[in-house]
Amino acid sequence: MSLYQQTYQRWQQDPEAFWMEAAAALHWDSPFHQAREGNRWFPGGHFNTCYNALDRHVENGRAEQIALIYDSPLDHKQQKFTYRELLIKVACLAGKLQELGVRQGDRVLIYMPMVPETLMAMLACARLGAVHSVVFGGFASQELAARIHDAQPKLILTASCGLEPRRIVEYQPLLERALETNIPIMVLDRPQCAWHYRENHHRWGEGRAVAPARTLATDPLYILYTSGTTGIPKGIVRDHGGHAVALKWSMQHIYNISPGEVFWAASDMGWAVGHSYIVYGPLLHGCTTVLFEGKPVGTPDAGEFWRVIEEHRVVSLFTAPTAFRAIKKEDPQGTFLKRRDLTNFRALFLAGERLDPDTYHWASQLLEKPVVDHWWQTETGWPVASTCLGLDEEPGQPGSPGKTVPGYRVEILDERGQALPAGQEGAVALKLPLPPGNSPTLWNQDEKYHQVYLSQFPGYYNTGDGGYLGEDGHLFIMGRLDDVIIVAGHNLSTGSLEEALAGHPAVAECAVFAVKDDFKGQLPLGMVVLKAGQPETPQLHQELVQRVRDGVGAIACLKQVVVVERLPKTRSGKILRAALRKLADGVEFPIPPTIEDASVLDELRERLKSYSRR
Ligand code: COA
Ligand code: AMP
């Protein structure tokens, strides 16, 4: 039996004992009463995530080890912080937040770029027992407003700007457009752009160093909003204790990283990958984490990732397949890589979207190191399926994100919730209870959590993905079963995009759906029906695209809108987005039995012929 099989079996035999053993690797201010109560892990125990990510290492011999490397080709800057330095920064920032009135349980919204202060702000909130909610800097006012409205923050932390390769993203207009009430703001000034200070705006600062709060393991650490199918984002909640236990375990057993080694997640702190594997996972495990403000190509070239790996002695990189498709496109022969020494580098991890076999083979041949496709969601917070390198597994099957990780039981269900045999495609579901680290609810919305994730298949968490299990336990993910669109590994809701288009005065109704794209995996395409008498002009097209950029953000990548006479709907008025997707991709499909009028499909097929992919 392999180490992976033994470990999986050990978990299966006694899940609670398994996670209690993992919990012993961290510091508890007081012991928990039991391992699990319902979907809450380690109830009654006192546990502070910031203490475990910083103080614990300073007290145990890692004070002078580098905890954080900031590398910004966009700002032409590098900075390093030891665990001791990072602890002082975080403790003093926590003091400043306290001066500004932040108390345990308060929410703090963080709308910031990829700078060290963002990571410090997250840890400072954790130290105080305040709940942070980081909003990805690429989201614009509409998305920001929805998150502010739901989280009701006591304070907002921001910066004067973010940096993109061809432009400076000024945060002040985006934030002011999103704010309904006068919430205090603390601003990090960056030299590239000035902030206009008004009443209740404060400059970034430090206060008196504060000690970690006495938080319960089950207290919320953060809220991270993720896209659902509606325009209202879902507030994923992560707790202090279970989250830390799961992440620390994953660093060793999935990623095969030891304390003291350098781990790099080339993502953004605004996404789950950034929360788990730029900030919390590596620091909880005593590693050095790399915070990179740049792109895989164009900052300045397709050799940037190799430069960072060599220079900082990175042992593993985690990013999205799109980043590698971008490098492959610019430098198919890997000439930049050949100039670098990657002796320390051990493995590449990819997630967030489907890893196409071409990219998998290209990366494997070029790097001559394991390339690990793995699968998880914002909701789970850490991988559900992977090749567990730390359990001596080796990547086996291109096209599969590996086998089920200990802690999870994946089943493939049919529409009635019956388990399907190997090889048959269905809904990918996780048997309850879920392991530590998974979101136990949605922020202030227990009911909605139940309805979205647990109601369709009693006893299971419904992932929303379709897929199948191979005979040997490899999982294959075929894509979303709902209307969520995944662009370059970023999750977008059709509802938000439609809300932005529908706000245009000329639009009567609209639909947004995903079309296949070789580079970004999927791209959204807008389809609109105009109000009677409204002409279709080039200006209208421009305005519609701009509305999405201004409302949702440039990250949505909605570049084209097709004007049509009518949309395909069911008799009850629901838009048939799956049919639209197939029409746009040129895939043959049977006429949906629920369609109100099938002739609309022929009209749309004709119309889509004139639409050109990028
Ligand atoms: N703030 C403001 N705008 C942002 C932003 C941010 N944090 N991140 C991206 N944008 C903007 C970009 O500037 C771009 O704007 P443009 O239309 O004016 O050019 C737009 O959003 C689309 O960005 P992106 O999808 O990143 O495309 P790109 O063509 O600029 O870059 C890649 C392509 C491959 C380099 C990029 O998609 C990438 O690095 N992908 C990796 C994906 C990833 O890290 N996923 C996270 C999950 S692991
Ligand atoms: P997010 O919550 O943004 O991380 O998106 C999660 C979704 O991304 C999953 O439900 C999948 O649809 C998709 N996804 C993530 N990782 C993979 C992967 N390795 N292969 C295929 N799809 C993936």
XYZ file of C-alpha atoms and ligand atoms in Angstrom:
685
model
C 0.000 0.000 0.000
C 1.362 3.444 -0.915
C 1.840 6.167 1.667
C -1.048 8.034 0.082
C -3.334 4.978 0.419
C -2.245 4.382 4.007
C -2.911 8.016 4.897
C -6.278 8.036 3.171
C -7.231 4.885 5.031
C -6.062 6.308 8.336
C -8.257 9.345 7.771
C -11.217 7.172 6.751
C -10.930 5.004 9.861
C -11.054 7.939 12.264
C -11.369 11.395 10.676
C -11.523 13.193 14.007
C -8.385 11.549 15.375
C -6.658 12.340 12.071
C -7.405 16.074 12.334
C -6.691 16.229 16.063
C -3.243 14.890 15.316
C -2.773 17.563 12.628
C -3.991 20.221 15.092
C -1.207 19.293 17.507
C 1.321 20.871 15.132
C -0.023 24.317 16.057
C -0.295 26.374 19.230
C -3.597 26.361 21.117
C -4.227 28.971 23.814
C -6.676 26.542 25.364
C -7.664 23.020 24.286
C -10.818 22.347 22.281
C -13.658 20.348 23.851
C -14.043 17.998 20.920
C -12.712 17.679 17.369
C -15.950 18.536 15.600
C -19.476 19.658 16.314
C -21.639 19.668 13.175
C -19.636 21.511 10.555
C -17.507 23.440 13.068
C -14.054 22.142 13.896
C -12.326 22.339 17.268
C -15.130 24.053 19.235
C -14.240 25.610 22.565
C -10.509 25.831 21.808
C -8.788 29.203 21.776
C -6.596 29.734 18.742
C -5.203 32.862 17.106
C -4.067 32.582 13.491
C -1.705 35.572 13.623
C 0.033 34.192 16.712
C 0.516 30.891 14.914
C 1.714 32.507 11.680
C 4.207 34.901 13.302
C 4.826 34.923 17.077
C 5.120 31.139 17.270
C 8.004 31.154 14.785
C 9.761 34.090 16.418
C 9.575 32.267 19.759
C 10.784 29.008 18.230
C 13.954 29.937 16.384
C 12.751 31.437 13.120
C 12.965 35.126 14.131
C 15.765 35.903 11.652
C 14.429 33.742 8.821
C 12.929 35.657 5.885
C 9.162 35.345 6.113
C 8.186 37.536 3.168
C 9.857 38.492 -0.088
C 8.134 41.266 -2.007
C 9.200 41.388 -5.652
C 7.588 43.965 -7.893
C 8.755 44.365 -11.474
C 5.908 46.877 -11.832
C 7.207 49.092 -9.023
C 10.874 48.152 -9.659
C 11.182 47.216 -6.029
C 12.160 44.329 -3.773
C 11.816 44.069 0.006
C 12.451 41.286 2.479
C 11.037 40.915 5.992
C 12.221 38.448 8.614
C 9.631 36.831 10.861
C 10.685 39.241 13.623
C 10.307 42.294 11.359
C 6.983 41.121 10.010
C 5.675 40.483 13.516
C 6.587 44.019 14.632
C 4.958 45.549 11.537
C 1.787 43.525 12.008
C 1.522 44.101 15.769
C 1.927 47.882 15.281
C -0.522 47.983 12.384
C -2.997 46.120 14.596
C -2.435 48.879 17.168
C -3.290 51.498 14.555
C -6.471 49.669 13.569
C -7.402 49.561 17.239
C -6.821 53.341 17.480
C -9.226 53.714 14.570
C -11.877 51.853 16.538
C -11.561 48.301 15.204
C -12.557 45.684 17.789
C -12.815 41.913 17.879
C -15.567 40.734 15.522
C -15.629 43.954 13.450
C -15.205 43.620 9.708
C -12.378 45.412 7.887
C -12.547 45.613 4.111
C -9.199 45.524 2.324
C -9.159 46.850 -1.260
C -5.483 46.890 -2.053
C -2.850 45.929 -4.603
C -0.120 43.302 -4.306
C 2.045 45.048 -1.712
C 3.386 43.827 1.673
C 0.951 46.109 3.538
C -1.968 44.042 2.230
C -0.583 40.880 3.790
C 0.234 42.825 6.963
C -3.310 44.191 7.086
C -4.789 40.698 6.857
C -2.590 39.441 9.684
C -3.232 42.576 11.770
C -6.972 41.906 11.562
C -6.380 38.276 12.529
C -4.329 39.490 15.491
C -7.199 41.649 16.726
C -9.842 39.040 16.046
C -11.344 41.403 13.464
C -12.690 39.784 10.302
C -10.998 40.860 7.096
C -12.622 40.856 3.723
C -10.177 41.383 0.888
C -11.679 42.575 -2.392
C -9.607 41.850 -5.494
C -8.149 45.127 -6.827
C -9.352 44.312 -10.338
C -13.010 44.592 -9.305
C -14.751 47.900 -9.971
C -17.492 49.805 -8.121
C -20.493 47.529 -8.649
C -18.674 44.495 -7.243
C -17.067 46.545 -4.498
C -20.420 48.042 -3.457
C -22.032 44.597 -3.193
C -19.235 43.426 -0.900
C -19.277 46.563 1.277
C -23.032 46.291 1.596
C -22.857 42.688 2.766
C -19.810 42.860 5.052
C -20.722 46.202 6.691
C -17.090 47.059 7.477
C -16.080 49.322 10.338
C -13.014 50.457 8.376
C -11.739 50.238 4.807
C -8.050 49.827 4.041
C -6.899 50.858 0.616
C -4.018 52.322 -1.384
C -3.872 55.264 -3.735
C -3.430 52.905 -6.678
C -2.694 49.515 -8.106
C -0.186 49.001 -10.911
C -0.973 47.267 -14.169
C 1.524 46.921 -17.033
C -0.026 49.615 -19.169
C -1.829 51.766 -16.620
C -2.187 52.946 -13.070
C -5.439 51.876 -11.424
C -6.663 54.726 -9.209
C -8.669 53.285 -6.349
C -10.245 56.486 -5.014
C -12.875 57.011 -7.747
C -13.785 53.314 -7.715
C -14.152 53.288 -3.951
C -16.062 56.563 -3.720
C -18.534 55.411 -6.357
C -19.111 52.233 -4.349
C -19.630 53.875 -0.939
C -23.152 54.640 0.244
C -22.139 55.784 3.721
C -19.187 57.565 5.216
C -17.041 54.616 6.337
C -13.555 55.570 7.656
C -10.738 54.802 5.216
C -7.025 54.311 5.851
C -4.888 54.871 2.769
C -1.469 53.646 1.744
C 0.021 56.371 -0.470
C 1.963 55.088 -3.441
C 4.230 57.477 -5.346
C 2.546 56.748 -8.689
C -0.734 58.430 -7.744
C -2.034 60.911 -5.165
C -4.998 60.355 -2.868
C -7.273 63.323 -2.142
C -7.792 63.182 1.601
C -11.276 64.059 2.873
C -12.967 63.877 6.250
C -12.621 60.428 7.817
C -9.667 59.507 5.603
C -6.475 58.519 7.446
C -2.909 58.019 6.324
C -1.417 54.541 6.683
C 0.307 54.317 10.045
C 1.399 52.294 12.990
C 0.267 52.331 16.600
C 1.411 50.685 19.789
C 2.176 46.984 19.292
C -0.700 44.821 20.468
C -0.790 41.208 21.606
C -2.917 38.607 19.792
C -6.573 38.540 20.837
C -8.005 35.502 22.567
C -10.021 34.209 19.631
C -11.921 30.944 19.522
C -10.972 28.402 16.881
C -14.505 28.759 15.512
C -14.407 32.574 15.340
C -14.422 33.992 11.816
C -11.002 34.925 10.454
C -12.131 36.270 7.127
C -14.915 36.627 4.590
C -14.023 36.191 0.941
C -16.700 36.853 -1.632
C -17.006 34.540 -4.588
C -19.235 34.698 -7.627
C -22.425 32.733 -7.727
C -24.858 32.691 -10.585
C -26.682 35.801 -9.378
C -25.243 39.309 -9.148
C -24.992 38.959 -5.358
C -21.629 37.496 -4.341
C -21.463 34.767 -1.717
C -19.545 35.545 1.470
C -17.347 32.510 2.130
C -16.345 32.373 5.799
C -13.126 30.912 7.138
C -12.494 30.255 10.831
C -9.270 30.592 12.824
C -8.577 27.042 13.976
C -9.754 24.550 11.362
C -8.452 26.710 8.540
C -4.947 26.846 10.010
C -4.876 23.105 10.714
C -5.913 22.222 7.156
C -3.501 24.651 5.505
C -0.529 23.551 7.543
C -1.300 19.908 6.789
C -1.635 20.674 3.064
C 1.724 22.478 2.882
C 3.523 19.333 3.996
C 1.428 16.555 2.528
C 0.101 17.990 -0.715
C 2.770 20.531 -1.654
C 5.666 18.637 -0.022
C 7.129 21.802 1.466
C 9.132 21.860 4.678
C 9.372 24.755 7.101
C 12.183 27.107 6.057
C 11.669 26.554 2.303
C 10.498 29.180 -0.195
C 6.994 28.824 -1.626
C 5.538 31.057 -4.308
C 1.877 31.331 -5.228
C 1.716 33.625 -8.252
C -1.850 34.687 -7.710
C -3.464 37.730 -6.121
C -4.257 38.173 -2.445
C -7.815 38.988 -3.534
C -8.438 35.335 -4.498
C -8.662 32.207 -2.359
C -5.300 31.019 -3.718
C -3.736 34.235 -2.443
C -5.355 33.942 0.991
C -4.401 30.307 1.429
C -1.051 30.067 -0.309
C 0.512 33.528 -0.403
C -0.453 34.475 3.134
C -1.675 31.840 5.549
C -0.375 28.428 4.390
C 3.310 29.333 3.981
C 3.472 31.465 7.141
C 1.646 28.955 9.323
C 4.148 26.375 8.102
C 7.213 28.560 8.810
C 8.119 29.030 5.137
C 9.271 32.057 3.179
C 6.485 33.340 0.959
C 6.936 35.345 -2.240
C 4.593 38.240 -2.970
C 4.927 39.080 -6.663
C 3.465 42.216 -8.210
C 3.827 41.488 -11.902
C 2.660 39.242 -14.717
C 4.022 36.075 -16.281
C 4.640 37.975 -19.542
C 5.283 41.616 -20.338
C 6.853 42.615 -17.006
C 9.219 42.711 -18.787
C 9.164 39.354 -20.592
C 8.246 35.668 -20.559
C 11.345 34.879 -18.479
C 10.083 36.679 -15.379
C 8.786 33.600 -13.555
C 12.128 31.819 -14.062
C 13.971 34.906 -12.783
C 11.915 34.945 -9.581
C 12.353 31.198 -9.050
C 16.137 31.403 -9.491
C 16.702 34.603 -7.543
C 14.618 33.669 -4.509
C 15.386 29.928 -4.540
C 11.728 29.012 -4.889
C 11.078 25.296 -4.386
C 7.472 25.247 -5.642
C 5.319 27.554 -7.701
C 1.548 27.600 -7.702
C -0.293 29.484 -10.442
C -3.133 29.185 -12.964
C -2.748 27.333 -16.284
C -3.409 30.618 -18.151
C -0.133 32.006 -16.844
C 1.678 29.076 -18.446
C -0.311 29.391 -21.661
C 0.844 33.027 -21.755
C 4.506 32.022 -21.334
C 4.138 29.227 -23.909
C 2.674 31.666 -26.435
C 5.538 34.158 -26.062
C 8.405 31.724 -25.631
C 7.402 28.297 -26.974
C 10.988 27.022 -26.984
C 11.575 28.063 -23.379
C 14.676 30.082 -24.302
C 14.354 32.272 -21.219
C 14.284 29.234 -18.967
C 17.526 27.866 -20.402
C 19.393 30.910 -19.086
C 18.347 30.237 -15.506
C 19.450 27.853 -12.786
C 16.401 26.114 -11.379
C 18.268 23.574 -9.259
C 16.218 24.376 -6.161
C 12.903 24.136 -7.965
C 10.962 20.931 -7.303
C 7.401 21.182 -8.618
C 4.809 23.276 -10.397
C 1.216 23.319 -9.135
C -1.631 24.532 -11.335
C -5.280 25.140 -10.422
C -8.224 27.458 -10.889
C -9.334 26.187 -14.288
C -8.912 23.148 -16.506
C -5.313 22.316 -17.337
C -5.300 21.386 -21.017
C -3.010 18.429 -21.837
C -0.962 20.550 -24.314
C 0.058 22.982 -21.611
C 0.642 20.132 -19.168
C 3.031 18.350 -21.573
C 4.764 21.579 -22.577
C 5.434 22.543 -18.951
C 6.496 19.010 -17.935
C 8.963 18.671 -20.799
C 10.382 22.121 -20.315
C 10.794 21.948 -16.546
C 11.563 18.237 -16.245
C 9.879 18.435 -12.846
C 6.456 17.218 -11.656
C 3.574 19.366 -12.904
C 0.622 18.927 -10.581
C -2.885 19.790 -11.679
C -5.111 20.070 -8.618
C -8.703 20.994 -8.022
C -10.416 23.071 -5.387
C -12.750 26.003 -4.901
C -12.891 29.220 -2.905
C -15.409 27.444 -0.675
C -13.074 24.558 0.236
C -10.039 26.807 0.812
C -7.567 24.018 0.030
C -7.313 21.177 -2.481
C -9.946 18.449 -2.741
C -8.146 16.487 -5.447
C -4.452 16.526 -6.107
C -1.366 14.444 -6.496
C -0.089 14.523 -2.919
C 3.633 14.967 -3.477
C 4.208 14.902 0.280
C 2.641 11.429 0.379
C 5.044 10.132 -2.268
C 2.579 10.301 -5.144
C 3.613 11.223 -8.679
C 1.415 12.946 -11.257
C -0.094 10.224 -13.395
C -2.852 11.182 -15.769
C -2.848 14.339 -17.883
C -6.353 15.804 -17.931
C -7.032 14.770 -14.326
C -6.379 16.906 -11.249
C -5.380 13.770 -9.338
C -7.006 11.687 -6.641
C -9.105 12.650 -3.643
C -7.041 14.196 -0.866
C -7.369 12.624 2.635
C -10.139 14.529 4.404
C -12.576 14.376 1.484
C -14.810 11.769 -0.063
C -15.725 12.665 -3.635
C -18.750 10.996 -5.187
C -20.310 11.411 -8.597
C -24.080 11.679 -8.354
C -26.894 11.529 -10.850
C -29.801 13.999 -10.792
C -31.581 12.013 -8.079
C -28.501 11.939 -5.871
C -27.609 8.289 -6.599
C -23.899 7.511 -6.688
C -22.654 6.680 -10.191
C -20.016 4.039 -10.967
C -16.507 4.850 -12.199
C -16.401 6.308 -15.687
C -19.892 7.826 -15.594
C -20.263 11.554 -15.645
C -22.436 13.401 -13.137
C -22.414 16.061 -10.444
C -19.239 16.145 -8.356
C -20.284 16.072 -4.697
C -18.413 15.868 -1.399
C -19.746 13.616 1.338
C -20.465 15.483 4.572
C -18.985 16.326 6.990
C -16.378 18.439 5.248
C -12.862 18.599 6.683
C -11.453 21.635 8.528
C -10.790 24.737 6.427
C -14.012 24.509 4.423
C -16.480 27.357 4.686
C -19.021 26.296 7.336
C -21.580 28.849 6.123
C -22.073 32.047 4.106
C -21.607 35.304 5.960
C -24.891 36.022 7.765
C -26.703 33.611 5.457
C -26.955 30.114 6.896
C -30.141 29.530 4.931
C -28.594 30.457 1.624
C -25.568 28.267 2.358
C -27.887 25.348 2.877
C -29.901 26.129 -0.211
C -26.926 26.673 -2.554
C -24.674 23.841 -1.435
C -26.501 21.257 0.658
C -30.123 21.092 -0.458
C -29.809 19.361 -3.828
C -28.137 16.197 -2.547
C -28.914 15.548 1.155
C -25.784 14.441 2.992
C -23.484 15.995 0.394
C -21.915 19.329 -0.482
C -22.622 20.090 -4.141
C -19.529 21.542 -5.819
C -21.388 22.792 -8.913
C -18.857 21.024 -11.135
C -19.540 18.100 -13.433
C -17.084 15.248 -13.814
C -16.313 11.569 -13.308
C -13.997 9.266 -11.390
C -11.667 6.884 -13.232
C -11.311 3.219 -12.220
C -8.109 3.991 -10.316
C -9.613 6.913 -8.387
C -8.410 9.750 -10.614
C -10.962 12.548 -10.803
C -11.836 14.281 -14.066
C -13.513 17.694 -13.977
C -15.593 18.558 -17.042
C -16.628 22.105 -16.081
C -19.288 24.044 -14.220
C -22.865 22.806 -14.262
C -24.151 26.275 -13.402
C -23.670 29.649 -15.090
C -20.415 30.626 -13.414
C -17.774 31.636 -15.990
C -14.073 30.966 -15.416
C -11.827 33.450 -17.225
C -8.069 32.955 -16.809
C -8.771 31.118 -13.551
C -11.013 33.917 -12.271
C -14.537 33.068 -11.293
C -17.178 35.502 -12.654
C -20.915 35.536 -12.278
C -23.133 35.868 -15.313
C -25.544 37.748 -13.034
C -23.059 40.561 -12.328
C -22.144 40.934 -15.983
C -25.793 40.966 -17.002
C -26.573 43.542 -14.328
C -23.942 45.850 -15.838
C -25.303 45.448 -19.392
C -28.950 45.693 -18.353
C -28.266 49.102 -16.784
C -27.739 50.634 -20.232
C -30.848 52.643 -21.196
C -31.053 51.080 -24.681
C -31.116 47.491 -23.405
C -34.428 45.653 -23.000
C -32.905 42.344 -21.889
C -29.648 40.526 -22.067
C -27.748 37.313 -21.411
C -24.085 36.701 -20.772
C -22.538 33.294 -21.238
C -19.121 31.683 -21.631
C -17.505 30.848 -24.950
C -14.376 28.719 -25.253
C -11.067 30.530 -25.570
C -7.707 28.885 -26.253
C -5.815 31.336 -24.059
C -8.038 32.256 -21.119
C -10.097 29.038 -21.107
C -13.398 30.887 -21.335
C -14.465 34.422 -22.253
C -17.824 36.027 -21.586
C -19.984 37.000 -24.546
C -22.867 39.421 -24.115
C -26.113 39.125 -26.030
C -28.589 41.984 -25.860
C -32.080 42.726 -27.103
C -32.559 46.458 -27.639
C -35.625 48.454 -26.693
C -37.934 49.240 -29.628
C -36.522 51.991 -31.867
C -32.984 51.859 -30.429
C -30.432 51.655 -33.258
C -27.423 49.325 -33.147
C -24.395 51.605 -33.558
C -20.636 51.153 -33.000
C -20.962 53.649 -30.141
C -23.588 51.488 -28.466
C -21.222 48.491 -28.618
C -18.448 50.563 -27.072
C -20.727 51.843 -24.323
C -21.872 48.342 -23.436
C -18.318 47.013 -23.168
C -17.320 50.063 -21.129
C -20.236 49.570 -18.718
C -18.905 46.136 -17.813
C -15.351 47.479 -17.376
C -16.634 50.279 -15.125
C -19.050 48.154 -13.140
C -17.449 44.734 -12.766
C -13.867 45.565 -13.802
C -11.476 45.036 -16.721
C -10.816 41.558 -15.345
C -14.189 40.422 -16.736
C -12.656 40.624 -20.244
C -16.039 41.168 -21.874
C -15.000 42.520 -25.239
C -17.955 41.730 -27.492
C -21.702 42.110 -27.421
C -24.042 40.669 -30.035
C -27.352 42.419 -30.667
C -30.230 40.008 -31.334
C -33.999 40.188 -31.841
C -34.829 37.764 -29.026
C -33.246 35.313 -26.602
C -33.927 31.569 -26.283
C -36.086 30.961 -23.239
C -37.982 28.212 -21.495
C -41.756 28.472 -21.226
C -41.285 29.848 -17.730
C -39.027 32.618 -19.056
C -35.609 31.274 -18.030
C -32.825 32.068 -20.493
C -31.229 28.929 -21.934
C -27.595 29.885 -21.446
C -26.305 26.348 -22.010
C -27.879 26.425 -25.489
C -26.292 29.821 -26.160
C -22.903 28.489 -25.097
C -23.153 25.569 -27.471
C -24.389 27.742 -30.321
C -21.470 30.142 -29.914
C -18.946 27.297 -29.708
C -20.478 25.699 -32.814
C -21.344 22.491 -30.912
C -24.287 20.393 -32.160
C -26.969 19.781 -29.513
C -30.521 18.472 -29.312
C -33.257 21.105 -29.124
C -33.970 21.642 -25.404
C -37.438 20.190 -24.667
C -38.310 23.142 -22.437
C -37.674 25.807 -25.110
C -40.607 28.101 -25.794
C -39.890 28.641 -29.500
C -37.141 26.611 -31.176
C -36.972 28.853 -34.266
C -35.003 31.398 -32.210
C -32.035 29.011 -32.291
C -31.756 29.250 -36.102
C -31.928 33.043 -35.953
C -29.140 33.125 -33.373
C -26.981 30.624 -35.264
C -27.085 32.991 -38.260
C -26.369 36.037 -36.108
C -23.424 34.393 -34.374
C -21.779 33.643 -37.724
C -20.969 37.345 -37.995
C -19.441 37.430 -34.548
C -15.685 36.940 -34.654
C -13.710 35.453 -31.818
C -10.830 37.741 -30.590
N -6.373 45.567 -10.835
C -6.882 46.235 -11.898
N -6.996 45.702 -13.120
C -6.578 44.429 -13.286
C -6.043 43.668 -12.238
C -5.954 44.286 -10.955
N -5.489 43.649 -9.890
N -5.710 42.452 -12.705
C -6.017 42.453 -14.016
N -6.545 43.647 -14.369
C -6.956 44.085 -15.696
C -5.807 43.975 -16.662
O -5.001 45.138 -16.649
C -6.526 43.835 -17.996
O -6.967 45.132 -18.392
P -6.969 45.608 -19.935
O -8.216 45.003 -20.495
O -7.033 47.082 -19.804
O -5.722 45.101 -20.552
C -7.779 43.042 -17.633
O -7.962 43.228 -16.212
C -7.674 41.562 -17.916
O -6.611 41.059 -17.142
P -5.981 39.606 -17.264
O -7.061 38.571 -17.336
O -4.971 39.462 -16.206
O -5.387 39.584 -18.718
P -4.060 40.136 -19.299
O -4.221 39.947 -20.753
O -3.712 41.456 -18.746
O -2.973 39.100 -18.752
C -2.275 36.912 -18.121
C -3.005 37.737 -19.154
C -2.181 35.482 -18.551
C -0.868 37.464 -17.949
C -3.033 36.989 -16.789
O -4.367 36.629 -17.025
C -2.469 36.129 -15.703
O -1.457 36.394 -15.098
N -3.166 35.041 -15.403
C -2.857 34.184 -14.304
C -4.166 33.955 -13.632
C -4.120 33.981 -12.160
O -3.185 34.379 -11.530
N -5.250 33.540 -11.606
C -5.468 33.558 -10.188
C -6.017 32.279 -9.701
S -4.695 31.132 -9.382
P -12.712 29.401 -7.571
O -13.722 29.294 -6.496
O -12.624 30.735 -8.193
O -11.391 28.871 -7.117
O -13.192 28.461 -8.757
C -13.453 27.114 -8.528
C -13.819 26.443 -9.806
O -12.718 26.516 -10.722
C -14.088 24.984 -9.642
O -15.405 24.726 -9.194
C -13.818 24.455 -11.030
O -14.926 24.671 -11.881
C -12.673 25.327 -11.495
N -11.393 24.657 -11.254
C -10.526 24.898 -10.261
N -9.440 24.111 -10.369
C -9.626 23.336 -11.458
C -8.864 22.301 -12.096
N -7.688 21.935 -11.640
N -9.399 21.712 -13.197
C -10.604 22.080 -13.671
N -11.356 23.055 -13.125
C -10.885 23.682 -12.030
